[in-house]
Amino acid sequence: MAKTFDINRFMQLSKWSIYTYKKEYITTVTMATVIFFIILFMRFNLMGLNDVIMDGMETFSHTAVGLLLFIFSISGCYLLNNMKTKQQRLMFKLLPASDAEKFLARYLYVTVFWIVGCIVAYCIADVLRLSLSLITGHGMQATTIPHFFTALTNTVTFNNVNDTADAIFSVEMLMFTHSLYLLGGTLFRRRQFVLTSMTMILGTILLAWVASWFVGSYSFNINTESLKGFVYFMMCLLPVLTAAAYWLSYRIFKRMQVVNNKWINL
């Protein structure tokens, strides 16, 4: 097995991954299309067109973009979805590529490919909704696609965010959450999403309890300035924690064997 990262070998591995997992990808996009179609149809076709024109489209578009961000944040849980069985692990681990190339190929698959697939699924679902309206004699309905891409563009470019610090902190929180789910996805062998979510919830409760005890014991004076200082401290700490989670995820991936522990990949 190769030890160094080679861009040409990585491209070949990416092509192999697309060909090998195309059925899984098509199934995922199809399921997303069905879900989006049901939501769109219930939201717009079962309600009045006037409501759609007034405010429904923009509200729903922001909700759809929020759903995309949620999918991205938890996508790391499914990094090793292609290594569930012993045969799958054996096949993937023995590929003539380095661990870095395999890790990056899977990472791009469950992040970039999934998000692009969900965007395509949304557009297909809205077109199907419009077509169904015409076929059933309900006339031409208004499309939500332009509003969806406007909301997506505004979110990516922070067009509606006036405070730069808020934008940076939001991105850091998103990437930190994503890195934790990525770490959980590589650490746990089963029920990755459930176990990672439960661990994060319990960790948050524990940190909140420790923080409340610490503040109560030392009688801190919490004001606007102290809260602002805490936010800036977290803005410096989150990139470090995110990088550490990514590094640990990769280290666990490298240590994976064909036969691992029943619950964790160690």
PDB file of C-alpha atoms in Angstrom:
ATOM      1  CA  MET A   1       0.000   0.000   0.000  1.00  0.00           C
ATOM      2  CA  ALA A   2       1.264   3.462  -0.882  1.00  0.00           C
ATOM      3  CA  LYS A   3       2.475   5.758   1.916  1.00  0.00           C
ATOM      4  CA  THR A   4       2.643   9.173   0.248  1.00  0.00           C
ATOM      5  CA  PHE A   5      -0.109  11.293  -1.256  1.00  0.00           C
ATOM      6  CA  ASP A   6      -0.176  11.316  -5.049  1.00  0.00           C
ATOM      7  CA  ILE A   7      -2.689  13.512  -6.864  1.00  0.00           C
ATOM      8  CA  ASN A   8      -2.943  11.269  -9.928  1.00  0.00           C
ATOM      9  CA  ARG A   9      -3.540   8.196  -7.792  1.00  0.00           C
ATOM     10  CA  PHE A  10      -6.086  10.150  -5.775  1.00  0.00           C
ATOM     11  CA  MET A  11      -7.968  11.079  -8.971  1.00  0.00           C
ATOM     12  CA  GLN A  12      -8.017   7.428 -10.015  1.00  0.00           C
ATOM     13  CA  LEU A  13      -9.319   6.457  -6.584  1.00  0.00           C
ATOM     14  CA  SER A  14     -12.036   9.117  -6.848  1.00  0.00           C
ATOM     15  CA  LYS A  15     -13.118   7.774 -10.234  1.00  0.00           C
ATOM     16  CA  TRP A  16     -13.185   4.256  -8.808  1.00  0.00           C
ATOM     17  CA  SER A  17     -15.286   5.435  -5.881  1.00  0.00           C
ATOM     18  CA  ILE A  18     -17.797   7.150  -8.162  1.00  0.00           C
ATOM     19  CA  TYR A  19     -18.163   4.021 -10.278  1.00  0.00           C
ATOM     20  CA  THR A  20     -18.312   1.638  -7.300  1.00  0.00           C
ATOM     21  CA  TYR A  21     -20.758   3.611  -5.179  1.00  0.00           C
ATOM     22  CA  LYS A  22     -22.881   5.112  -7.943  1.00  0.00           C
ATOM     23  CA  LYS A  23     -25.899   2.921  -7.070  1.00  0.00           C
ATOM     24  CA  GLU A  24     -25.700   4.022  -3.441  1.00  0.00           C
ATOM     25  CA  TYR A  25     -25.374   7.647  -4.547  1.00  0.00           C
ATOM     26  CA  ILE A  26     -28.334   7.417  -6.944  1.00  0.00           C
ATOM     27  CA  THR A  27     -30.404   5.810  -4.191  1.00  0.00           C
ATOM     28  CA  THR A  28     -29.485   8.603  -1.785  1.00  0.00           C
ATOM     29  CA  VAL A  29     -30.358  11.333  -4.294  1.00  0.00           C
ATOM     30  CA  THR A  30     -33.631   9.567  -5.141  1.00  0.00           C
ATOM     31  CA  MET A  31     -34.612   9.374  -1.479  1.00  0.00           C
ATOM     32  CA  ALA A  32     -33.753  13.056  -1.023  1.00  0.00           C
ATOM     33  CA  THR A  33     -35.851  13.907  -4.090  1.00  0.00           C
ATOM     34  CA  VAL A  34     -38.860  12.041  -2.705  1.00  0.00           C
ATOM     35  CA  ILE A  35     -38.521  13.745   0.680  1.00  0.00           C
ATOM     36  CA  PHE A  36     -38.167  17.208  -0.859  1.00  0.00           C
ATOM     37  CA  PHE A  37     -41.091  16.528  -3.206  1.00  0.00           C
ATOM     38  CA  ILE A  38     -43.389  15.523  -0.350  1.00  0.00           C
ATOM     39  CA  ILE A  39     -42.399  18.585   1.691  1.00  0.00           C
ATOM     40  CA  LEU A  40     -42.749  20.961  -1.271  1.00  0.00           C
ATOM     41  CA  PHE A  41     -46.072  19.498  -2.347  1.00  0.00           C
ATOM     42  CA  MET A  42     -47.531  19.655   1.146  1.00  0.00           C
ATOM     43  CA  ARG A  43     -46.205  23.161   1.746  1.00  0.00           C
ATOM     44  CA  PHE A  44     -47.181  24.810  -1.507  1.00  0.00           C
ATOM     45  CA  ASN A  45     -49.668  22.747  -3.507  1.00  0.00           C
ATOM     46  CA  LEU A  46     -51.950  22.037  -0.564  1.00  0.00           C
ATOM     47  CA  MET A  47     -51.971  25.715   0.398  1.00  0.00           C
ATOM     48  CA  GLY A  48     -53.034  28.787  -1.521  1.00  0.00           C
ATOM     49  CA  LEU A  49     -50.847  30.275  -4.239  1.00  0.00           C
ATOM     50  CA  ASN A  50     -51.155  33.730  -2.666  1.00  0.00           C
ATOM     51  CA  ASP A  51     -49.479  32.463   0.476  1.00  0.00           C
ATOM     52  CA  VAL A  52     -46.627  31.138  -1.659  1.00  0.00           C
ATOM     53  CA  ILE A  53     -46.082  34.471  -3.379  1.00  0.00           C
ATOM     54  CA  MET A  54     -46.249  36.544  -0.210  1.00  0.00           C
ATOM     55  CA  ASP A  55     -43.770  34.908   2.124  1.00  0.00           C
ATOM     56  CA  GLY A  56     -43.806  31.134   1.872  1.00  0.00           C
ATOM     57  CA  MET A  57     -41.054  30.783  -0.717  1.00  0.00           C
ATOM     58  CA  GLU A  58     -38.377  32.765   1.073  1.00  0.00           C
ATOM     59  CA  THR A  59     -39.145  31.149   4.425  1.00  0.00           C
ATOM     60  CA  PHE A  60     -39.079  27.660   2.989  1.00  0.00           C
ATOM     61  CA  SER A  61     -35.889  28.370   1.015  1.00  0.00           C
ATOM     62  CA  HIS A  62     -34.067  29.390   4.188  1.00  0.00           C
ATOM     63  CA  THR A  63     -35.379  26.266   5.875  1.00  0.00           C
ATOM     64  CA  ALA A  64     -34.094  24.125   2.996  1.00  0.00           C
ATOM     65  CA  VAL A  65     -30.655  25.765   3.221  1.00  0.00           C
ATOM     66  CA  GLY A  66     -30.668  25.117   6.960  1.00  0.00           C
ATOM     67  CA  LEU A  67     -31.392  21.466   6.198  1.00  0.00           C
ATOM     68  CA  LEU A  68     -28.377  21.375   3.870  1.00  0.00           C
ATOM     69  CA  LEU A  69     -26.170  22.769   6.631  1.00  0.00           C
ATOM     70  CA  PHE A  70     -27.529  20.135   8.999  1.00  0.00           C
ATOM     71  CA  ILE A  71     -26.761  17.379   6.475  1.00  0.00           C
ATOM     72  CA  PHE A  72     -23.219  18.732   6.125  1.00  0.00           C
ATOM     73  CA  SER A  73     -22.708  18.901   9.888  1.00  0.00           C
ATOM     74  CA  ILE A  74     -23.644  15.232  10.407  1.00  0.00           C
ATOM     75  CA  SER A  75     -22.197  13.885   7.151  1.00  0.00           C
ATOM     76  CA  GLY A  76     -18.960  12.812   8.824  1.00  0.00           C
ATOM     77  CA  CYS A  77     -20.867  10.070  10.642  1.00  0.00           C
ATOM     78  CA  TYR A  78     -21.141   8.199   7.355  1.00  0.00           C
ATOM     79  CA  LEU A  79     -17.483   8.435   6.342  1.00  0.00           C
ATOM     80  CA  LEU A  80     -16.986   4.692   6.873  1.00  0.00           C
ATOM     81  CA  ASN A  81     -20.384   3.665   5.584  1.00  0.00           C
ATOM     82  CA  ASN A  82     -18.585   1.698   2.869  1.00  0.00           C
ATOM     83  CA  MET A  83     -16.754  -0.468   5.443  1.00  0.00           C
ATOM     84  CA  LYS A  84     -19.598  -2.091   7.349  1.00  0.00           C
ATOM     85  CA  THR A  85     -18.694  -5.702   6.609  1.00  0.00           C
ATOM     86  CA  LYS A  86     -15.401  -7.552   6.813  1.00  0.00           C
ATOM     87  CA  GLN A  87     -15.321  -7.984   3.039  1.00  0.00           C
ATOM     88  CA  GLN A  88     -15.927  -4.272   2.451  1.00  0.00           C
ATOM     89  CA  ARG A  89     -13.161  -3.306   4.874  1.00  0.00           C
ATOM     90  CA  LEU A  90     -10.776  -5.771   3.275  1.00  0.00           C
ATOM     91  CA  MET A  91     -11.512  -4.468  -0.225  1.00  0.00           C
ATOM     92  CA  PHE A  92     -11.116  -0.799   0.724  1.00  0.00           C
ATOM     93  CA  LYS A  93      -8.041  -1.217   2.904  1.00  0.00           C
ATOM     94  CA  LEU A  94      -6.211  -3.199   0.204  1.00  0.00           C
ATOM     95  CA  LEU A  95      -6.725  -0.598  -2.519  1.00  0.00           C
ATOM     96  CA  PRO A  96      -3.389   0.581  -3.997  1.00  0.00           C
ATOM     97  CA  ALA A  97      -3.644   4.048  -2.469  1.00  0.00           C
ATOM     98  CA  SER A  98      -2.393   5.762   0.663  1.00  0.00           C
ATOM     99  CA  ASP A  99      -4.555   6.211   3.770  1.00  0.00           C
ATOM    100  CA  ALA A 100      -4.599   9.959   3.170  1.00  0.00           C
ATOM    101  CA  GLU A 101      -5.982   9.456  -0.347  1.00  0.00           C
ATOM    102  CA  LYS A 102      -8.657   7.043   0.876  1.00  0.00           C
ATOM    103  CA  PHE A 103      -9.644   9.301   3.771  1.00  0.00           C
ATOM    104  CA  LEU A 104      -9.889  12.392   1.561  1.00  0.00           C
ATOM    105  CA  ALA A 105     -11.831  10.530  -1.152  1.00  0.00           C
ATOM    106  CA  ARG A 106     -14.407   9.331   1.385  1.00  0.00           C
ATOM    107  CA  TYR A 107     -14.537  12.761   3.016  1.00  0.00           C
ATOM    108  CA  LEU A 108     -15.325  14.490  -0.280  1.00  0.00           C
ATOM    109  CA  TYR A 109     -17.920  11.826  -1.060  1.00  0.00           C
ATOM    110  CA  VAL A 110     -19.937  12.318   2.136  1.00  0.00           C
ATOM    111  CA  THR A 111     -19.608  16.117   2.130  1.00  0.00           C
ATOM    112  CA  VAL A 112     -19.305  17.723  -1.303  1.00  0.00           C
ATOM    113  CA  PHE A 113     -21.003  14.924  -3.250  1.00  0.00           C
ATOM    114  CA  TRP A 114     -23.843  14.625  -0.757  1.00  0.00           C
ATOM    115  CA  ILE A 115     -24.511  18.367  -0.682  1.00  0.00           C
ATOM    116  CA  VAL A 116     -24.434  18.626  -4.491  1.00  0.00           C
ATOM    117  CA  GLY A 117     -26.754  15.610  -4.668  1.00  0.00           C
ATOM    118  CA  CYS A 118     -29.199  17.238  -2.237  1.00  0.00           C
ATOM    119  CA  ILE A 119     -29.210  20.465  -4.264  1.00  0.00           C
ATOM    120  CA  VAL A 120     -29.924  18.506  -7.448  1.00  0.00           C
ATOM    121  CA  ALA A 121     -32.613  16.533  -5.597  1.00  0.00           C
ATOM    122  CA  TYR A 122     -34.301  19.766  -4.483  1.00  0.00           C
ATOM    123  CA  CYS A 123     -34.398  21.127  -8.039  1.00  0.00           C
ATOM    124  CA  ILE A 124     -35.760  17.840  -9.422  1.00  0.00           C
ATOM    125  CA  ALA A 125     -38.393  17.714  -6.674  1.00  0.00           C
ATOM    126  CA  ASP A 126     -39.607  21.235  -7.437  1.00  0.00           C
ATOM    127  CA  VAL A 127     -39.765  20.506 -11.178  1.00  0.00           C
ATOM    128  CA  LEU A 128     -41.784  17.359 -10.444  1.00  0.00           C
ATOM    129  CA  ARG A 129     -44.128  19.394  -8.262  1.00  0.00           C
ATOM    130  CA  LEU A 130     -44.688  21.933 -11.043  1.00  0.00           C
ATOM    131  CA  SER A 131     -45.235  19.142 -13.584  1.00  0.00           C
ATOM    132  CA  LEU A 132     -47.750  17.402 -11.337  1.00  0.00           C
ATOM    133  CA  SER A 133     -49.673  20.660 -10.950  1.00  0.00           C
ATOM    134  CA  LEU A 134     -49.949  21.019 -14.714  1.00  0.00           C
ATOM    135  CA  ILE A 135     -50.922  17.384 -15.237  1.00  0.00           C
ATOM    136  CA  THR A 136     -53.636  17.482 -12.585  1.00  0.00           C
ATOM    137  CA  GLY A 137     -55.091  20.715 -13.965  1.00  0.00           C
ATOM    138  CA  HIS A 138     -54.056  23.050 -11.153  1.00  0.00           C
ATOM    139  CA  GLY A 139     -52.244  25.384 -13.537  1.00  0.00           C
ATOM    140  CA  MET A 140     -48.720  26.727 -13.417  1.00  0.00           C
ATOM    141  CA  GLN A 141     -47.422  27.051  -9.868  1.00  0.00           C
ATOM    142  CA  ALA A 142     -44.577  29.353  -8.871  1.00  0.00           C
ATOM    143  CA  THR A 143     -41.159  27.735  -8.592  1.00  0.00           C
ATOM    144  CA  THR A 144     -39.054  27.984  -5.443  1.00  0.00           C
ATOM    145  CA  ILE A 145     -35.710  27.267  -7.127  1.00  0.00           C
ATOM    146  CA  PRO A 146     -34.587  30.928  -7.621  1.00  0.00           C
ATOM    147  CA  HIS A 147     -35.440  31.717  -3.980  1.00  0.00           C
ATOM    148  CA  PHE A 148     -33.567  28.598  -2.864  1.00  0.00           C
ATOM    149  CA  PHE A 149     -30.370  29.555  -4.714  1.00  0.00           C
ATOM    150  CA  THR A 150     -30.673  33.144  -3.480  1.00  0.00           C
ATOM    151  CA  ALA A 151     -30.901  31.914   0.110  1.00  0.00           C
ATOM    152  CA  LEU A 152     -28.006  29.511  -0.492  1.00  0.00           C
ATOM    153  CA  THR A 153     -25.836  32.254  -2.006  1.00  0.00           C
ATOM    154  CA  ASN A 154     -26.637  34.671   0.826  1.00  0.00           C
ATOM    155  CA  THR A 155     -25.744  32.010   3.371  1.00  0.00           C
ATOM    156  CA  VAL A 156     -22.442  31.086   1.743  1.00  0.00           C
ATOM    157  CA  THR A 157     -21.399  34.731   1.226  1.00  0.00           C
ATOM    158  CA  PHE A 158     -22.848  35.965   4.563  1.00  0.00           C
ATOM    159  CA  ASN A 159     -24.744  38.603   2.652  1.00  0.00           C
ATOM    160  CA  ASN A 160     -27.240  39.154   5.489  1.00  0.00           C
ATOM    161  CA  VAL A 161     -24.679  39.130   8.302  1.00  0.00           C
ATOM    162  CA  ASN A 162     -23.464  42.567   9.347  1.00  0.00           C
ATOM    163  CA  ASP A 163     -21.007  41.520  12.053  1.00  0.00           C
ATOM    164  CA  THR A 164     -17.879  39.780  10.732  1.00  0.00           C
ATOM    165  CA  ALA A 165     -17.226  38.189  14.115  1.00  0.00           C
ATOM    166  CA  ASP A 166     -20.678  36.574  14.066  1.00  0.00           C
ATOM    167  CA  ALA A 167     -20.009  35.142  10.606  1.00  0.00           C
ATOM    168  CA  ILE A 168     -16.632  33.725  11.655  1.00  0.00           C
ATOM    169  CA  PHE A 169     -18.049  32.262  14.857  1.00  0.00           C
ATOM    170  CA  SER A 170     -20.933  30.649  12.939  1.00  0.00           C
ATOM    171  CA  VAL A 171     -18.536  28.989  10.486  1.00  0.00           C
ATOM    172  CA  GLU A 172     -16.333  27.788  13.330  1.00  0.00           C
ATOM    173  CA  MET A 173     -19.293  26.284  15.184  1.00  0.00           C
ATOM    174  CA  LEU A 174     -20.474  24.535  12.012  1.00  0.00           C
ATOM    175  CA  MET A 175     -17.039  23.080  11.303  1.00  0.00           C
ATOM    176  CA  PHE A 176     -16.537  22.114  14.952  1.00  0.00           C
ATOM    177  CA  THR A 177     -19.854  20.243  14.971  1.00  0.00           C
ATOM    178  CA  HIS A 178     -18.923  18.615  11.670  1.00  0.00           C
ATOM    179  CA  SER A 179     -15.530  17.554  13.036  1.00  0.00           C
ATOM    180  CA  LEU A 180     -17.142  15.970  16.112  1.00  0.00           C
ATOM    181  CA  TYR A 181     -19.515  13.942  13.958  1.00  0.00           C
ATOM    182  CA  LEU A 182     -16.558  12.990  11.759  1.00  0.00           C
ATOM    183  CA  LEU A 183     -14.677  11.808  14.842  1.00  0.00           C
ATOM    184  CA  GLY A 184     -17.710   9.852  16.012  1.00  0.00           C
ATOM    185  CA  GLY A 185     -18.139   8.383  12.546  1.00  0.00           C
ATOM    186  CA  THR A 186     -14.602   7.000  12.564  1.00  0.00           C
ATOM    187  CA  LEU A 187     -14.575   5.944  16.225  1.00  0.00           C
ATOM    188  CA  PHE A 188     -17.897   4.121  16.459  1.00  0.00           C
ATOM    189  CA  ARG A 189     -18.616   1.114  14.267  1.00  0.00           C
ATOM    190  CA  ARG A 190     -22.378   1.054  14.802  1.00  0.00           C
ATOM    191  CA  ARG A 191     -25.105   3.635  15.308  1.00  0.00           C
ATOM    192  CA  GLN A 192     -22.592   6.386  14.624  1.00  0.00           C
ATOM    193  CA  PHE A 193     -25.127   9.203  14.445  1.00  0.00           C
ATOM    194  CA  VAL A 194     -27.006   8.126  17.575  1.00  0.00           C
ATOM    195  CA  LEU A 195     -23.919   7.439  19.679  1.00  0.00           C
ATOM    196  CA  THR A 196     -22.151  10.623  18.563  1.00  0.00           C
ATOM    197  CA  SER A 197     -25.245  12.747  19.211  1.00  0.00           C
ATOM    198  CA  MET A 198     -25.734  11.200  22.657  1.00  0.00           C
ATOM    199  CA  THR A 199     -22.071  11.755  23.498  1.00  0.00           C
ATOM    200  CA  MET A 200     -22.279  15.406  22.402  1.00  0.00           C
ATOM    201  CA  ILE A 201     -25.461  15.981  24.420  1.00  0.00           C
ATOM    202  CA  LEU A 202     -23.984  14.407  27.554  1.00  0.00           C
ATOM    203  CA  GLY A 203     -20.757  16.357  27.057  1.00  0.00           C
ATOM    204  CA  THR A 204     -22.687  19.621  26.683  1.00  0.00           C
ATOM    205  CA  ILE A 205     -24.688  18.919  29.857  1.00  0.00           C
ATOM    206  CA  LEU A 206     -21.492  18.109  31.763  1.00  0.00           C
ATOM    207  CA  LEU A 207     -19.720  21.258  30.541  1.00  0.00           C
ATOM    208  CA  ALA A 208     -22.768  23.386  31.412  1.00  0.00           C
ATOM    209  CA  TRP A 209     -22.836  21.894  34.928  1.00  0.00           C
ATOM    210  CA  VAL A 210     -19.100  22.483  35.445  1.00  0.00           C
ATOM    211  CA  ALA A 211     -19.401  26.053  34.116  1.00  0.00           C
ATOM    212  CA  SER A 212     -22.357  26.859  36.390  1.00  0.00           C
ATOM    213  CA  TRP A 213     -20.514  25.389  39.403  1.00  0.00           C
ATOM    214  CA  PHE A 214     -17.345  27.313  38.518  1.00  0.00           C
ATOM    215  CA  VAL A 215     -19.177  30.617  38.088  1.00  0.00           C
ATOM    216  CA  GLY A 216     -21.205  30.098  41.267  1.00  0.00           C
ATOM    217  CA  SER A 217     -18.182  29.108  43.352  1.00  0.00           C
ATOM    218  CA  TYR A 218     -16.015  32.039  42.372  1.00  0.00           C
ATOM    219  CA  SER A 219     -18.810  34.640  42.129  1.00  0.00           C
ATOM    220  CA  PHE A 220     -17.953  35.898  38.677  1.00  0.00           C
ATOM    221  CA  ASN A 221     -19.549  39.123  37.548  1.00  0.00           C
ATOM    222  CA  ILE A 222     -21.077  38.238  34.171  1.00  0.00           C
ATOM    223  CA  ASN A 223     -21.594  41.287  31.972  1.00  0.00           C
ATOM    224  CA  THR A 224     -21.487  42.232  28.318  1.00  0.00           C
ATOM    225  CA  GLU A 225     -17.719  42.645  28.258  1.00  0.00           C
ATOM    226  CA  SER A 226     -17.036  39.297  29.919  1.00  0.00           C
ATOM    227  CA  LEU A 227     -19.393  37.527  27.527  1.00  0.00           C
ATOM    228  CA  LYS A 228     -17.715  39.208  24.579  1.00  0.00           C
ATOM    229  CA  GLY A 229     -14.314  38.122  25.878  1.00  0.00           C
ATOM    230  CA  PHE A 230     -15.566  34.554  26.254  1.00  0.00           C
ATOM    231  CA  VAL A 231     -16.831  34.560  22.664  1.00  0.00           C
ATOM    232  CA  TYR A 232     -13.446  35.775  21.376  1.00  0.00           C
ATOM    233  CA  PHE A 233     -11.732  33.097  23.465  1.00  0.00           C
ATOM    234  CA  MET A 234     -13.970  30.440  21.909  1.00  0.00           C
ATOM    235  CA  MET A 235     -13.251  31.843  18.440  1.00  0.00           C
ATOM    236  CA  CYS A 236      -9.564  31.138  19.086  1.00  0.00           C
ATOM    237  CA  LEU A 237     -10.175  27.744  20.707  1.00  0.00           C
ATOM    238  CA  LEU A 238     -12.655  26.237  18.228  1.00  0.00           C
ATOM    239  CA  PRO A 239     -10.218  26.030  15.254  1.00  0.00           C
ATOM    240  CA  VAL A 240      -7.753  24.176  17.476  1.00  0.00           C
ATOM    241  CA  LEU A 241     -10.399  21.723  18.679  1.00  0.00           C
ATOM    242  CA  THR A 242     -11.666  21.252  15.113  1.00  0.00           C
ATOM    243  CA  ALA A 243      -8.175  20.527  13.796  1.00  0.00           C
ATOM    244  CA  ALA A 244      -7.610  18.075  16.674  1.00  0.00           C
ATOM    245  CA  ALA A 245     -10.864  16.243  15.866  1.00  0.00           C
ATOM    246  CA  TYR A 246      -9.882  15.986  12.193  1.00  0.00           C
ATOM    247  CA  TRP A 247      -6.432  14.706  13.129  1.00  0.00           C
ATOM    248  CA  LEU A 248      -7.844  12.110  15.544  1.00  0.00           C
ATOM    249  CA  SER A 249     -10.349  10.982  12.905  1.00  0.00           C
ATOM    250  CA  TYR A 250      -7.559  10.403  10.420  1.00  0.00           C
ATOM    251  CA  ARG A 251      -5.420   8.599  13.004  1.00  0.00           C
ATOM    252  CA  ILE A 252      -8.303   6.259  13.876  1.00  0.00           C
ATOM    253  CA  PHE A 253      -8.895   5.654  10.170  1.00  0.00           C
ATOM    254  CA  LYS A 254      -5.216   4.717   9.708  1.00  0.00           C
ATOM    255  CA  ARG A 255      -5.337   2.313  12.668  1.00  0.00           C
ATOM    256  CA  MET A 256      -8.441   0.505  11.429  1.00  0.00           C
ATOM    257  CA  GLN A 257      -8.004  -3.208  10.849  1.00  0.00           C
ATOM    258  CA  VAL A 258     -10.100  -5.718   8.953  1.00  0.00           C
ATOM    259  CA  VAL A 259     -11.204  -7.138  12.316  1.00  0.00           C
ATOM    260  CA  ASN A 260     -11.917  -4.480  14.948  1.00  0.00           C
ATOM    261  CA  ASN A 261     -13.715  -4.168  18.244  1.00  0.00           C
ATOM    262  CA  LYS A 262     -17.472  -4.774  18.092  1.00  0.00           C
ATOM    263  CA  TRP A 263     -18.383  -1.151  18.871  1.00  0.00           C
ATOM    264  CA  ILE A 264     -15.320   0.985  18.143  1.00  0.00           C
ATOM    265  CA  ASN A 265     -12.673   1.012  15.411  1.00  0.00           C
ATOM    266  CA  LEU A 266      -9.717   0.449  17.711  1.00  0.00           C
TER     267      LEU A 266
END
